[in-house]
């Protein structure tokens, strides 16, 4: 009940009863029990009334289990590559409050090899823009080979398939889009803020056209196949060949990605993609044969 009230601000007894699957009488009994235990919880009558916690109430550290305290410390420690975490001594302060030492077992680095400062600065700027709901102006290299300048409202940073992406509302397209962080060439956080938006469930793929692709690899490519595909997408044949069935965005990136395997990949489906890749390989051969 307390966690729900901390998150939502207030709720009626019937709402809490339905959420917690108890009777309304039990809710009021629990309110009395919490109040008797010193928790500043109270009920207000009237049209806009409900059960709420006193403004400024902070959950006491004792309300967290030892495992929950350790999880909080681990979450902070795991992103210590981002600036300001260590400088603010947040980790040290919480360790002292919880009387626990953070277990140094995990490290997350948001940068690519040899590019630590730029990538981490970019991640920090985007994180701040998302939290503060500030628009950003960026120069972006699209999968169509063109570079464009856009103003977007950043909504969420997500990690998928070994890459970081930004989910945002593009003001020029007037629609939701996904941008790959590594393709953001220049980035500027603008002073103006925007109203919070919720990404519609129907836009989780944000305009991407996903096609079922079936690929065949020889056994000696297993190191890369299992690097880049989930093992549920891979079936090994009796002769050792690996068959991968996966949905992927059908764009220029896909062409380059498949060509990166060279002669070690055979496209099984769709047949038209097989022809497209073959033609592209011919162009590469003609350009580089001499």
Short mmCIF file of N, CA and C in Angstrom, two decimals, residues 12-187:
data_model
loop_
_atom_site.label_atom_id
_atom_site.label_comp_id
_atom_site.label_asym_id
_atom_site.label_seq_id
_atom_site.Cartn_x
_atom_site.Cartn_y
_atom_site.Cartn_z
N UNK A 12 -8.15 5.85 -3.63
CA UNK A 12 -9.32 5.58 -2.81
C UNK A 12 -9.22 4.18 -2.23
N UNK A 13 -10.00 3.94 -1.16
CA UNK A 13 -9.99 2.62 -0.53
C UNK A 13 -10.43 1.53 -1.52
N UNK A 14 -11.50 1.75 -2.32
CA UNK A 14 -11.89 0.73 -3.30
C UNK A 14 -10.79 0.44 -4.32
N UNK A 15 -10.05 1.49 -4.75
CA UNK A 15 -8.95 1.28 -5.71
C UNK A 15 -7.87 0.40 -5.10
N UNK A 16 -7.50 0.70 -3.86
CA UNK A 16 -6.48 -0.09 -3.18
C UNK A 16 -6.96 -1.51 -2.93
N UNK A 17 -8.22 -1.64 -2.58
CA UNK A 17 -8.78 -2.98 -2.33
C UNK A 17 -8.71 -3.84 -3.58
N UNK A 18 -9.04 -3.22 -4.73
CA UNK A 18 -9.00 -3.97 -5.98
C UNK A 18 -7.57 -4.32 -6.37
N UNK A 19 -6.65 -3.37 -6.21
CA UNK A 19 -5.26 -3.62 -6.59
C UNK A 19 -4.62 -4.68 -5.71
N UNK A 20 -4.88 -4.63 -4.42
CA UNK A 20 -4.25 -5.54 -3.46
C UNK A 20 -5.07 -6.80 -3.21
N UNK A 21 -6.25 -6.86 -3.86
CA UNK A 21 -7.11 -8.05 -3.78
C UNK A 21 -7.52 -8.37 -2.34
N UNK A 22 -7.95 -7.32 -1.65
CA UNK A 22 -8.48 -7.48 -0.29
C UNK A 22 -9.78 -6.69 -0.20
N UNK A 23 -10.42 -6.73 0.93
CA UNK A 23 -11.66 -5.98 1.11
C UNK A 23 -11.37 -4.53 1.49
N UNK A 24 -12.36 -3.66 1.31
CA UNK A 24 -12.22 -2.25 1.71
C UNK A 24 -12.01 -2.17 3.22
N UNK A 25 -12.69 -3.05 3.96
CA UNK A 25 -12.53 -3.05 5.42
C UNK A 25 -11.07 -3.34 5.78
N UNK A 26 -10.44 -4.27 5.06
CA UNK A 26 -9.03 -4.60 5.32
C UNK A 26 -8.14 -3.40 5.04
N UNK A 27 -8.45 -2.64 3.99
CA UNK A 27 -7.66 -1.45 3.66
C UNK A 27 -7.69 -0.46 4.82
N UNK A 28 -8.88 -0.17 5.34
CA UNK A 28 -8.98 0.78 6.45
C UNK A 28 -8.30 0.24 7.71
N UNK A 29 -8.37 -1.07 7.91
CA UNK A 29 -7.70 -1.66 9.06
C UNK A 29 -6.18 -1.51 8.92
N UNK A 30 -5.68 -1.69 7.68
CA UNK A 30 -4.24 -1.54 7.45
C UNK A 30 -3.80 -0.09 7.60
N UNK A 31 -4.66 0.84 7.21
CA UNK A 31 -4.35 2.26 7.39
C UNK A 31 -4.19 2.57 8.88
N UNK A 32 -5.09 2.04 9.70
CA UNK A 32 -4.99 2.24 11.15
C UNK A 32 -3.71 1.61 11.69
N UNK A 33 -3.36 0.42 11.17
CA UNK A 33 -2.16 -0.26 11.64
C UNK A 33 -0.91 0.53 11.28
N UNK A 34 -0.86 1.05 10.05
CA UNK A 34 0.30 1.84 9.63
C UNK A 34 0.40 3.13 10.43
N UNK A 35 -0.74 3.77 10.66
CA UNK A 35 -0.75 5.01 11.44
C UNK A 35 -0.26 4.74 12.86
N UNK A 36 -0.70 3.62 13.43
CA UNK A 36 -0.27 3.26 14.78
C UNK A 36 1.21 2.95 14.85
N UNK A 37 1.80 2.55 13.69
CA UNK A 37 3.23 2.25 13.65
C UNK A 37 4.08 3.49 13.38
N UNK A 38 3.42 4.65 13.29
CA UNK A 38 4.16 5.90 13.11
C UNK A 38 4.27 6.38 11.68
N UNK A 39 3.61 5.69 10.73
CA UNK A 39 3.63 6.12 9.34
C UNK A 39 2.58 7.22 9.16
N UNK A 40 2.96 8.38 8.60
CA UNK A 40 2.00 9.50 8.46
C UNK A 40 1.02 9.28 7.32
N UNK A 41 0.11 8.36 7.50
CA UNK A 41 -0.88 8.03 6.49
C UNK A 41 -2.25 8.44 7.01
N UNK A 42 -3.10 8.98 6.14
CA UNK A 42 -4.41 9.42 6.59
C UNK A 42 -5.40 9.33 5.43
N UNK A 43 -6.68 9.38 5.79
CA UNK A 43 -7.76 9.31 4.80
C UNK A 43 -8.54 10.62 4.83
N UNK A 44 -8.87 11.13 3.65
CA UNK A 44 -9.66 12.34 3.54
C UNK A 44 -11.00 12.00 2.90
N UNK A 45 -12.08 12.55 3.45
CA UNK A 45 -13.41 12.32 2.89
C UNK A 45 -13.69 13.37 1.82
N UNK A 46 -14.73 13.16 1.08
CA UNK A 46 -15.13 14.15 0.07
C UNK A 46 -14.86 13.68 -1.34
N UNK A 47 -15.27 14.52 -2.29
CA UNK A 47 -15.19 14.17 -3.70
C UNK A 47 -13.76 13.89 -4.17
N UNK A 48 -12.81 14.71 -3.74
CA UNK A 48 -11.41 14.55 -4.14
C UNK A 48 -10.58 13.89 -3.04
N UNK A 49 -11.27 13.23 -2.13
CA UNK A 49 -10.56 12.62 -1.02
C UNK A 49 -9.93 11.28 -1.39
N UNK A 50 -9.36 10.66 -0.39
CA UNK A 50 -8.71 9.38 -0.60
C UNK A 50 -7.69 9.13 0.49
N UNK A 51 -6.96 8.06 0.34
CA UNK A 51 -5.92 7.70 1.30
C UNK A 51 -4.59 8.19 0.76
N UNK A 52 -3.83 8.88 1.59
CA UNK A 52 -2.55 9.42 1.13
C UNK A 52 -1.53 9.46 2.26
N UNK A 53 -0.28 9.67 1.87
CA UNK A 53 0.80 9.84 2.83
C UNK A 53 1.07 11.33 2.97
N UNK A 54 1.53 11.74 4.13
CA UNK A 54 1.84 13.15 4.35
C UNK A 54 2.92 13.60 3.37
N UNK A 55 2.76 14.83 2.83
CA UNK A 55 3.74 15.38 1.90
C UNK A 55 5.14 15.36 2.53
N UNK A 56 6.12 14.97 1.74
CA UNK A 56 7.50 14.95 2.22
C UNK A 56 7.89 13.66 2.91
N UNK A 57 6.95 12.70 3.00
CA UNK A 57 7.29 11.43 3.65
C UNK A 57 8.35 10.70 2.84
N UNK A 58 9.37 10.22 3.54
CA UNK A 58 10.45 9.46 2.92
C UNK A 58 10.48 8.08 3.54
N UNK A 59 10.54 7.08 2.71
CA UNK A 59 10.59 5.71 3.20
C UNK A 59 11.89 5.48 3.95
N UNK A 60 11.79 5.02 5.16
CA UNK A 60 12.97 4.78 5.99
C UNK A 60 13.80 3.66 5.40
N UNK A 61 15.12 3.80 5.57
CA UNK A 61 16.02 2.79 4.99
C UNK A 61 15.73 1.40 5.52
N UNK A 62 15.15 1.32 6.73
CA UNK A 62 14.87 0.01 7.31
C UNK A 62 13.80 -0.74 6.54
N UNK A 63 13.02 0.00 5.70
CA UNK A 63 11.97 -0.64 4.93
C UNK A 63 12.54 -1.44 3.77
N UNK A 64 13.82 -1.26 3.46
CA UNK A 64 14.48 -1.99 2.38
C UNK A 64 15.18 -3.21 2.95
N UNK A 65 15.06 -4.32 2.26
CA UNK A 65 15.78 -5.53 2.68
C UNK A 65 17.26 -5.39 2.34
N UNK A 66 18.09 -6.26 2.90
CA UNK A 66 19.52 -6.22 2.60
C UNK A 66 19.77 -6.44 1.11
N UNK A 67 19.01 -7.33 0.50
CA UNK A 67 19.17 -7.59 -0.94
C UNK A 67 18.80 -6.36 -1.76
N UNK A 68 17.71 -5.66 -1.35
CA UNK A 68 17.28 -4.47 -2.08
C UNK A 68 18.31 -3.35 -1.97
N UNK A 69 18.90 -3.20 -0.78
CA UNK A 69 19.96 -2.20 -0.62
C UNK A 69 21.14 -2.51 -1.53
N UNK A 70 21.53 -3.77 -1.57
CA UNK A 70 22.66 -4.17 -2.41
C UNK A 70 22.36 -3.97 -3.88
N UNK A 71 21.10 -4.21 -4.28
CA UNK A 71 20.71 -4.01 -5.68
C UNK A 71 20.84 -2.55 -6.07
N UNK A 72 20.46 -1.63 -5.15
CA UNK A 72 20.58 -0.20 -5.43
C UNK A 72 22.03 0.19 -5.61
N UNK A 73 22.90 -0.29 -4.73
CA UNK A 73 24.32 0.02 -4.83
C UNK A 73 24.93 -0.56 -6.09
N UNK A 74 24.52 -1.78 -6.43
CA UNK A 74 25.04 -2.42 -7.64
C UNK A 74 24.62 -1.66 -8.88
N UNK A 75 23.37 -1.17 -8.90
CA UNK A 75 22.89 -0.41 -10.05
C UNK A 75 23.71 0.85 -10.26
N UNK A 76 24.06 1.54 -9.17
CA UNK A 76 24.90 2.73 -9.28
C UNK A 76 26.32 2.37 -9.68
N UNK A 77 26.86 1.32 -9.05
CA UNK A 77 28.23 0.92 -9.35
C UNK A 77 28.39 0.46 -10.79
N UNK A 78 27.34 -0.13 -11.33
CA UNK A 78 27.42 -0.69 -12.68
C UNK A 78 27.51 0.37 -13.76
N UNK A 79 27.13 1.61 -13.44
CA UNK A 79 27.21 2.67 -14.44
C UNK A 79 28.25 3.71 -14.06
N UNK A 80 29.31 3.28 -13.36
CA UNK A 80 30.30 4.24 -12.88
C UNK A 80 31.16 4.83 -13.98
N UNK A 81 30.96 4.38 -15.23
CA UNK A 81 31.70 4.99 -16.33
C UNK A 81 31.08 6.32 -16.75
N UNK A 82 29.83 6.56 -16.34
CA UNK A 82 29.20 7.84 -16.69
C UNK A 82 29.68 8.91 -15.73
N UNK A 83 30.00 10.07 -16.26
CA UNK A 83 30.49 11.15 -15.41
C UNK A 83 29.41 11.57 -14.41
N UNK A 84 29.84 12.21 -13.36
CA UNK A 84 28.99 12.76 -12.28
C UNK A 84 28.59 11.73 -11.24
N UNK A 85 28.62 10.44 -11.56
CA UNK A 85 28.25 9.45 -10.55
C UNK A 85 29.29 9.43 -9.44
N UNK A 86 30.55 9.31 -9.81
CA UNK A 86 31.60 9.29 -8.80
C UNK A 86 31.81 10.68 -8.20
N UNK A 87 31.72 11.72 -9.05
CA UNK A 87 31.97 13.08 -8.57
C UNK A 87 30.99 13.47 -7.48
N UNK A 88 29.74 13.04 -7.58
CA UNK A 88 28.73 13.42 -6.60
C UNK A 88 28.79 12.56 -5.34
N UNK A 89 29.62 11.52 -5.38
CA UNK A 89 29.81 10.61 -4.25
C UNK A 89 28.50 9.96 -3.82
N UNK A 90 27.57 9.83 -4.78
CA UNK A 90 26.29 9.19 -4.46
C UNK A 90 26.49 7.78 -3.96
N UNK A 91 27.36 7.04 -4.63
CA UNK A 91 27.60 5.65 -4.26
C UNK A 91 28.15 5.56 -2.84
N UNK A 92 29.13 6.41 -2.52
CA UNK A 92 29.73 6.36 -1.19
C UNK A 92 28.73 6.75 -0.10
N UNK A 93 27.89 7.74 -0.39
CA UNK A 93 26.92 8.18 0.61
C UNK A 93 25.89 7.09 0.90
N UNK A 94 25.38 6.45 -0.16
CA UNK A 94 24.39 5.40 0.06
C UNK A 94 25.03 4.19 0.74
N UNK A 95 26.27 3.90 0.40
CA UNK A 95 26.95 2.79 1.07
C UNK A 95 27.03 3.04 2.57
N UNK A 96 27.30 4.30 2.94
CA UNK A 96 27.38 4.64 4.37
C UNK A 96 26.01 4.57 5.03
N UNK A 97 24.97 5.08 4.35
CA UNK A 97 23.62 5.05 4.90
C UNK A 97 23.16 3.62 5.12
N UNK A 98 23.42 2.76 4.12
CA UNK A 98 22.98 1.36 4.20
C UNK A 98 23.91 0.51 5.04
N UNK A 99 25.09 1.07 5.38
CA UNK A 99 26.10 0.30 6.12
C UNK A 99 26.49 -0.97 5.34
N UNK A 100 26.67 -0.79 4.02
CA UNK A 100 27.06 -1.89 3.15
C UNK A 100 28.16 -1.43 2.22
N UNK A 101 29.00 -2.35 1.82
CA UNK A 101 30.00 -2.07 0.80
C UNK A 101 29.49 -2.59 -0.52
N UNK A 102 29.54 -1.76 -1.56
CA UNK A 102 29.09 -2.19 -2.88
C UNK A 102 30.01 -3.26 -3.43
N UNK A 103 29.44 -4.35 -3.93
CA UNK A 103 30.21 -5.43 -4.52
C UNK A 103 30.66 -5.03 -5.92
N UNK A 104 31.99 -4.92 -6.10
CA UNK A 104 32.54 -4.46 -7.36
C UNK A 104 32.66 -5.64 -8.32
N UNK A 105 31.51 -6.07 -8.88
CA UNK A 105 31.53 -7.26 -9.73
C UNK A 105 31.08 -6.99 -11.16
N UNK A 106 30.64 -5.77 -11.44
CA UNK A 106 30.07 -5.48 -12.75
C UNK A 106 30.48 -4.09 -13.19
N UNK A 107 30.79 -3.95 -14.48
CA UNK A 107 31.12 -2.65 -15.03
C UNK A 107 30.45 -2.51 -16.39
N UNK A 108 29.79 -1.39 -16.61
CA UNK A 108 29.16 -1.12 -17.90
C UNK A 108 29.83 0.10 -18.50
N UNK A 109 30.38 -0.06 -19.69
CA UNK A 109 31.03 1.04 -20.40
C UNK A 109 30.22 1.30 -21.66
N UNK A 110 29.71 2.52 -21.81
CA UNK A 110 28.83 2.85 -22.92
C UNK A 110 29.60 3.22 -24.19
N UNK A 111 30.92 3.20 -24.14
CA UNK A 111 31.70 3.65 -25.28
C UNK A 111 32.13 2.50 -26.17
N UNK A 112 32.46 2.85 -27.43
CA UNK A 112 33.08 1.90 -28.34
C UNK A 112 34.57 1.87 -28.07
N UNK A 113 35.26 0.88 -28.61
CA UNK A 113 36.70 0.77 -28.41
C UNK A 113 37.38 2.03 -28.95
N UNK A 114 38.26 2.60 -28.12
CA UNK A 114 39.05 3.75 -28.55
C UNK A 114 38.29 5.06 -28.63
N UNK A 115 37.08 5.11 -28.09
CA UNK A 115 36.27 6.33 -28.22
C UNK A 115 35.53 6.61 -26.93
N UNK A 116 36.21 6.44 -25.82
CA UNK A 116 35.56 6.47 -24.52
C UNK A 116 34.91 7.80 -24.20
N UNK A 117 35.64 8.91 -24.35
CA UNK A 117 35.15 10.21 -23.91
C UNK A 117 33.94 10.65 -24.72
N UNK A 118 34.03 10.58 -26.05
CA UNK A 118 32.94 11.06 -26.91
C UNK A 118 31.65 10.29 -26.67
N UNK A 119 31.71 8.96 -26.65
CA UNK A 119 30.50 8.17 -26.48
C UNK A 119 29.88 8.37 -25.11
N UNK A 120 30.69 8.42 -24.07
CA UNK A 120 30.15 8.61 -22.72
C UNK A 120 29.55 10.00 -22.55
N UNK A 121 30.17 11.01 -23.16
CA UNK A 121 29.61 12.37 -23.10
C UNK A 121 28.27 12.41 -23.82
N UNK A 122 28.19 11.73 -24.97
CA UNK A 122 26.94 11.68 -25.73
C UNK A 122 25.83 11.02 -24.91
N UNK A 123 26.17 9.90 -24.27
CA UNK A 123 25.20 9.18 -23.45
C UNK A 123 24.73 10.06 -22.29
N UNK A 124 25.66 10.77 -21.66
CA UNK A 124 25.30 11.63 -20.53
C UNK A 124 24.37 12.77 -20.96
N UNK A 125 24.65 13.37 -22.13
CA UNK A 125 23.81 14.45 -22.64
C UNK A 125 22.40 13.95 -22.94
N UNK A 126 22.31 12.78 -23.58
CA UNK A 126 21.00 12.23 -23.91
C UNK A 126 20.23 11.84 -22.66
N UNK A 127 20.92 11.27 -21.69
CA UNK A 127 20.27 10.89 -20.43
C UNK A 127 19.67 12.13 -19.75
N UNK A 128 20.44 13.21 -19.69
CA UNK A 128 19.94 14.44 -19.07
C UNK A 128 18.76 15.01 -19.84
N UNK A 129 18.83 14.94 -21.18
CA UNK A 129 17.75 15.48 -22.00
C UNK A 129 16.46 14.69 -21.80
N UNK A 130 16.57 13.37 -21.67
CA UNK A 130 15.38 12.54 -21.44
C UNK A 130 14.76 12.87 -20.09
N UNK A 131 15.60 12.93 -19.06
CA UNK A 131 15.10 13.17 -17.69
C UNK A 131 14.50 14.56 -17.56
N UNK A 132 15.17 15.57 -18.16
CA UNK A 132 14.71 16.96 -18.03
C UNK A 132 13.70 17.35 -19.10
N UNK A 133 13.37 16.40 -20.01
CA UNK A 133 12.40 16.63 -21.09
C UNK A 133 12.78 17.86 -21.92
N UNK A 134 14.03 17.84 -22.39
CA UNK A 134 14.53 18.91 -23.24
C UNK A 134 14.76 18.40 -24.65
N UNK A 135 14.36 19.17 -25.63
CA UNK A 135 14.56 18.79 -27.02
C UNK A 135 16.05 18.80 -27.36
N UNK A 136 16.41 18.04 -28.38
CA UNK A 136 17.80 18.02 -28.82
C UNK A 136 17.86 18.26 -30.33
N UNK A 137 18.92 18.95 -30.75
CA UNK A 137 19.19 19.13 -32.18
C UNK A 137 20.38 18.25 -32.50
N UNK A 138 20.26 17.45 -33.55
CA UNK A 138 21.35 16.53 -33.86
C UNK A 138 21.56 16.39 -35.36
N UNK A 139 22.78 16.01 -35.70
CA UNK A 139 23.10 15.62 -37.07
C UNK A 139 23.18 14.11 -37.07
N UNK A 140 22.40 13.48 -37.95
CA UNK A 140 22.24 12.02 -37.91
C UNK A 140 22.53 11.40 -39.26
N UNK A 141 23.29 10.30 -39.23
CA UNK A 141 23.60 9.54 -40.44
C UNK A 141 22.58 8.42 -40.57
N UNK A 142 21.65 8.56 -41.51
CA UNK A 142 20.59 7.57 -41.68
C UNK A 142 21.05 6.34 -42.44
N UNK A 143 20.23 5.29 -42.35
CA UNK A 143 20.57 4.04 -43.03
C UNK A 143 20.45 4.16 -44.54
N UNK A 144 19.86 5.29 -45.02
CA UNK A 144 19.75 5.51 -46.46
C UNK A 144 20.99 6.17 -47.03
N UNK A 145 22.01 6.37 -46.17
CA UNK A 145 23.26 6.97 -46.63
C UNK A 145 23.27 8.48 -46.58
N UNK A 146 22.17 9.11 -46.17
CA UNK A 146 22.09 10.56 -46.12
C UNK A 146 22.25 11.05 -44.68
N UNK A 147 22.85 12.23 -44.56
CA UNK A 147 23.01 12.87 -43.26
C UNK A 147 22.03 14.03 -43.17
N UNK A 148 21.28 14.09 -42.07
CA UNK A 148 20.27 15.13 -41.92
C UNK A 148 20.34 15.75 -40.54
N UNK A 149 19.82 16.96 -40.43
CA UNK A 149 19.71 17.63 -39.13
C UNK A 149 18.27 17.52 -38.67
N UNK A 150 18.10 17.14 -37.41
CA UNK A 150 16.75 16.95 -36.87
C UNK A 150 16.65 17.56 -35.48
N UNK A 151 15.43 17.94 -35.14
CA UNK A 151 15.12 18.34 -33.76
C UNK A 151 14.13 17.30 -33.24
N UNK A 152 14.50 16.64 -32.16
CA UNK A 152 13.66 15.56 -31.64
C UNK A 152 13.43 15.75 -30.15
N UNK A 153 12.37 15.11 -29.68
CA UNK A 153 12.06 15.08 -28.25
C UNK A 153 12.45 13.70 -27.73
N UNK A 154 13.56 13.58 -27.01
CA UNK A 154 14.05 12.27 -26.56
C UNK A 154 13.17 11.69 -25.46
N UNK A 155 12.77 10.43 -25.63
CA UNK A 155 11.83 9.81 -24.69
C UNK A 155 12.45 8.66 -23.90
N UNK A 156 13.33 7.89 -24.55
CA UNK A 156 13.87 6.71 -23.86
C UNK A 156 15.16 6.25 -24.54
N UNK A 157 16.13 5.83 -23.74
CA UNK A 157 17.34 5.21 -24.27
C UNK A 157 17.22 3.71 -24.04
N UNK A 158 17.45 2.94 -25.07
CA UNK A 158 17.28 1.49 -24.95
C UNK A 158 18.46 0.76 -25.56
N UNK A 159 18.73 -0.43 -25.03
CA UNK A 159 19.82 -1.26 -25.53
C UNK A 159 19.23 -2.51 -26.15
N UNK A 160 19.60 -2.79 -27.41
CA UNK A 160 19.07 -3.96 -28.11
C UNK A 160 20.09 -4.45 -29.12
N UNK A 161 20.30 -5.75 -29.12
CA UNK A 161 21.17 -6.39 -30.11
C UNK A 161 22.53 -5.71 -30.20
N UNK A 162 23.16 -5.54 -29.05
CA UNK A 162 24.52 -5.03 -28.94
C UNK A 162 24.67 -3.57 -29.36
N UNK A 163 23.58 -2.82 -29.38
CA UNK A 163 23.65 -1.41 -29.76
C UNK A 163 22.70 -0.58 -28.89
N UNK A 164 23.05 0.70 -28.70
CA UNK A 164 22.20 1.63 -27.97
C UNK A 164 21.36 2.44 -28.96
N UNK A 165 20.10 2.66 -28.59
CA UNK A 165 19.18 3.39 -29.45
C UNK A 165 18.46 4.47 -28.63
N UNK A 166 18.03 5.51 -29.34
CA UNK A 166 17.22 6.56 -28.74
C UNK A 166 15.83 6.51 -29.35
N UNK A 167 14.82 6.35 -28.52
CA UNK A 167 13.43 6.44 -28.98
C UNK A 167 12.98 7.89 -28.74
N UNK A 168 12.48 8.51 -29.80
CA UNK A 168 12.17 9.93 -29.71
C UNK A 168 11.01 10.29 -30.63
N UNK A 169 10.49 11.51 -30.40
CA UNK A 169 9.47 12.06 -31.28
C UNK A 169 10.15 13.07 -32.19
N UNK A 170 10.12 12.80 -33.49
CA UNK A 170 10.78 13.67 -34.47
C UNK A 170 9.83 14.79 -34.86
N UNK A 171 10.24 16.04 -34.63
CA UNK A 171 9.36 17.18 -34.90
C UNK A 171 9.16 17.42 -36.40
N UNK A 172 10.16 17.06 -37.21
CA UNK A 172 10.00 17.27 -38.66
C UNK A 172 9.10 16.21 -39.28
N UNK A 173 9.20 14.96 -38.82
CA UNK A 173 8.36 13.88 -39.34
C UNK A 173 7.00 13.81 -38.65
N UNK A 174 6.90 14.52 -37.49
CA UNK A 174 5.67 14.50 -36.71
C UNK A 174 5.26 13.06 -36.37
N UNK A 175 6.28 12.28 -35.95
CA UNK A 175 6.02 10.88 -35.62
C UNK A 175 7.16 10.36 -34.76
N UNK A 176 6.97 9.16 -34.20
CA UNK A 176 7.97 8.54 -33.34
C UNK A 176 9.01 7.82 -34.21
N UNK A 177 10.28 7.90 -33.78
CA UNK A 177 11.36 7.30 -34.53
C UNK A 177 12.40 6.70 -33.58
N UNK A 178 13.21 5.77 -34.13
CA UNK A 178 14.34 5.21 -33.39
C UNK A 178 15.62 5.68 -34.05
N UNK A 179 16.59 6.13 -33.24
CA UNK A 179 17.88 6.57 -33.74
C UNK A 179 18.99 5.78 -33.06
N UNK A 180 19.95 5.30 -33.84
CA UNK A 180 21.07 4.56 -33.28
C UNK A 180 22.08 5.57 -32.73
N UNK A 181 22.49 5.40 -31.47
CA UNK A 181 23.34 6.39 -30.83
C UNK A 181 24.66 6.58 -31.57
N UNK A 182 25.22 5.50 -32.10
CA UNK A 182 26.51 5.60 -32.77
C UNK A 182 26.43 6.41 -34.06
N UNK A 183 25.21 6.60 -34.60
CA UNK A 183 25.06 7.37 -35.84
C UNK A 183 24.76 8.85 -35.58
N UNK A 184 24.64 9.22 -34.31
CA UNK A 184 24.45 10.64 -33.98
C UNK A 184 25.82 11.31 -34.04
N UNK A 185 26.03 12.14 -35.08
CA UNK A 185 27.35 12.72 -35.31
C UNK A 185 27.57 13.94 -34.43
N UNK A 186 26.57 14.82 -34.36
CA UNK A 186 26.64 16.00 -33.53
C UNK A 186 25.38 16.07 -32.68
N UNK A 187 25.50 16.65 -31.49
CA UNK A 187 24.38 16.65 -30.55
C UNK A 187 24.39 17.93 -29.73
#
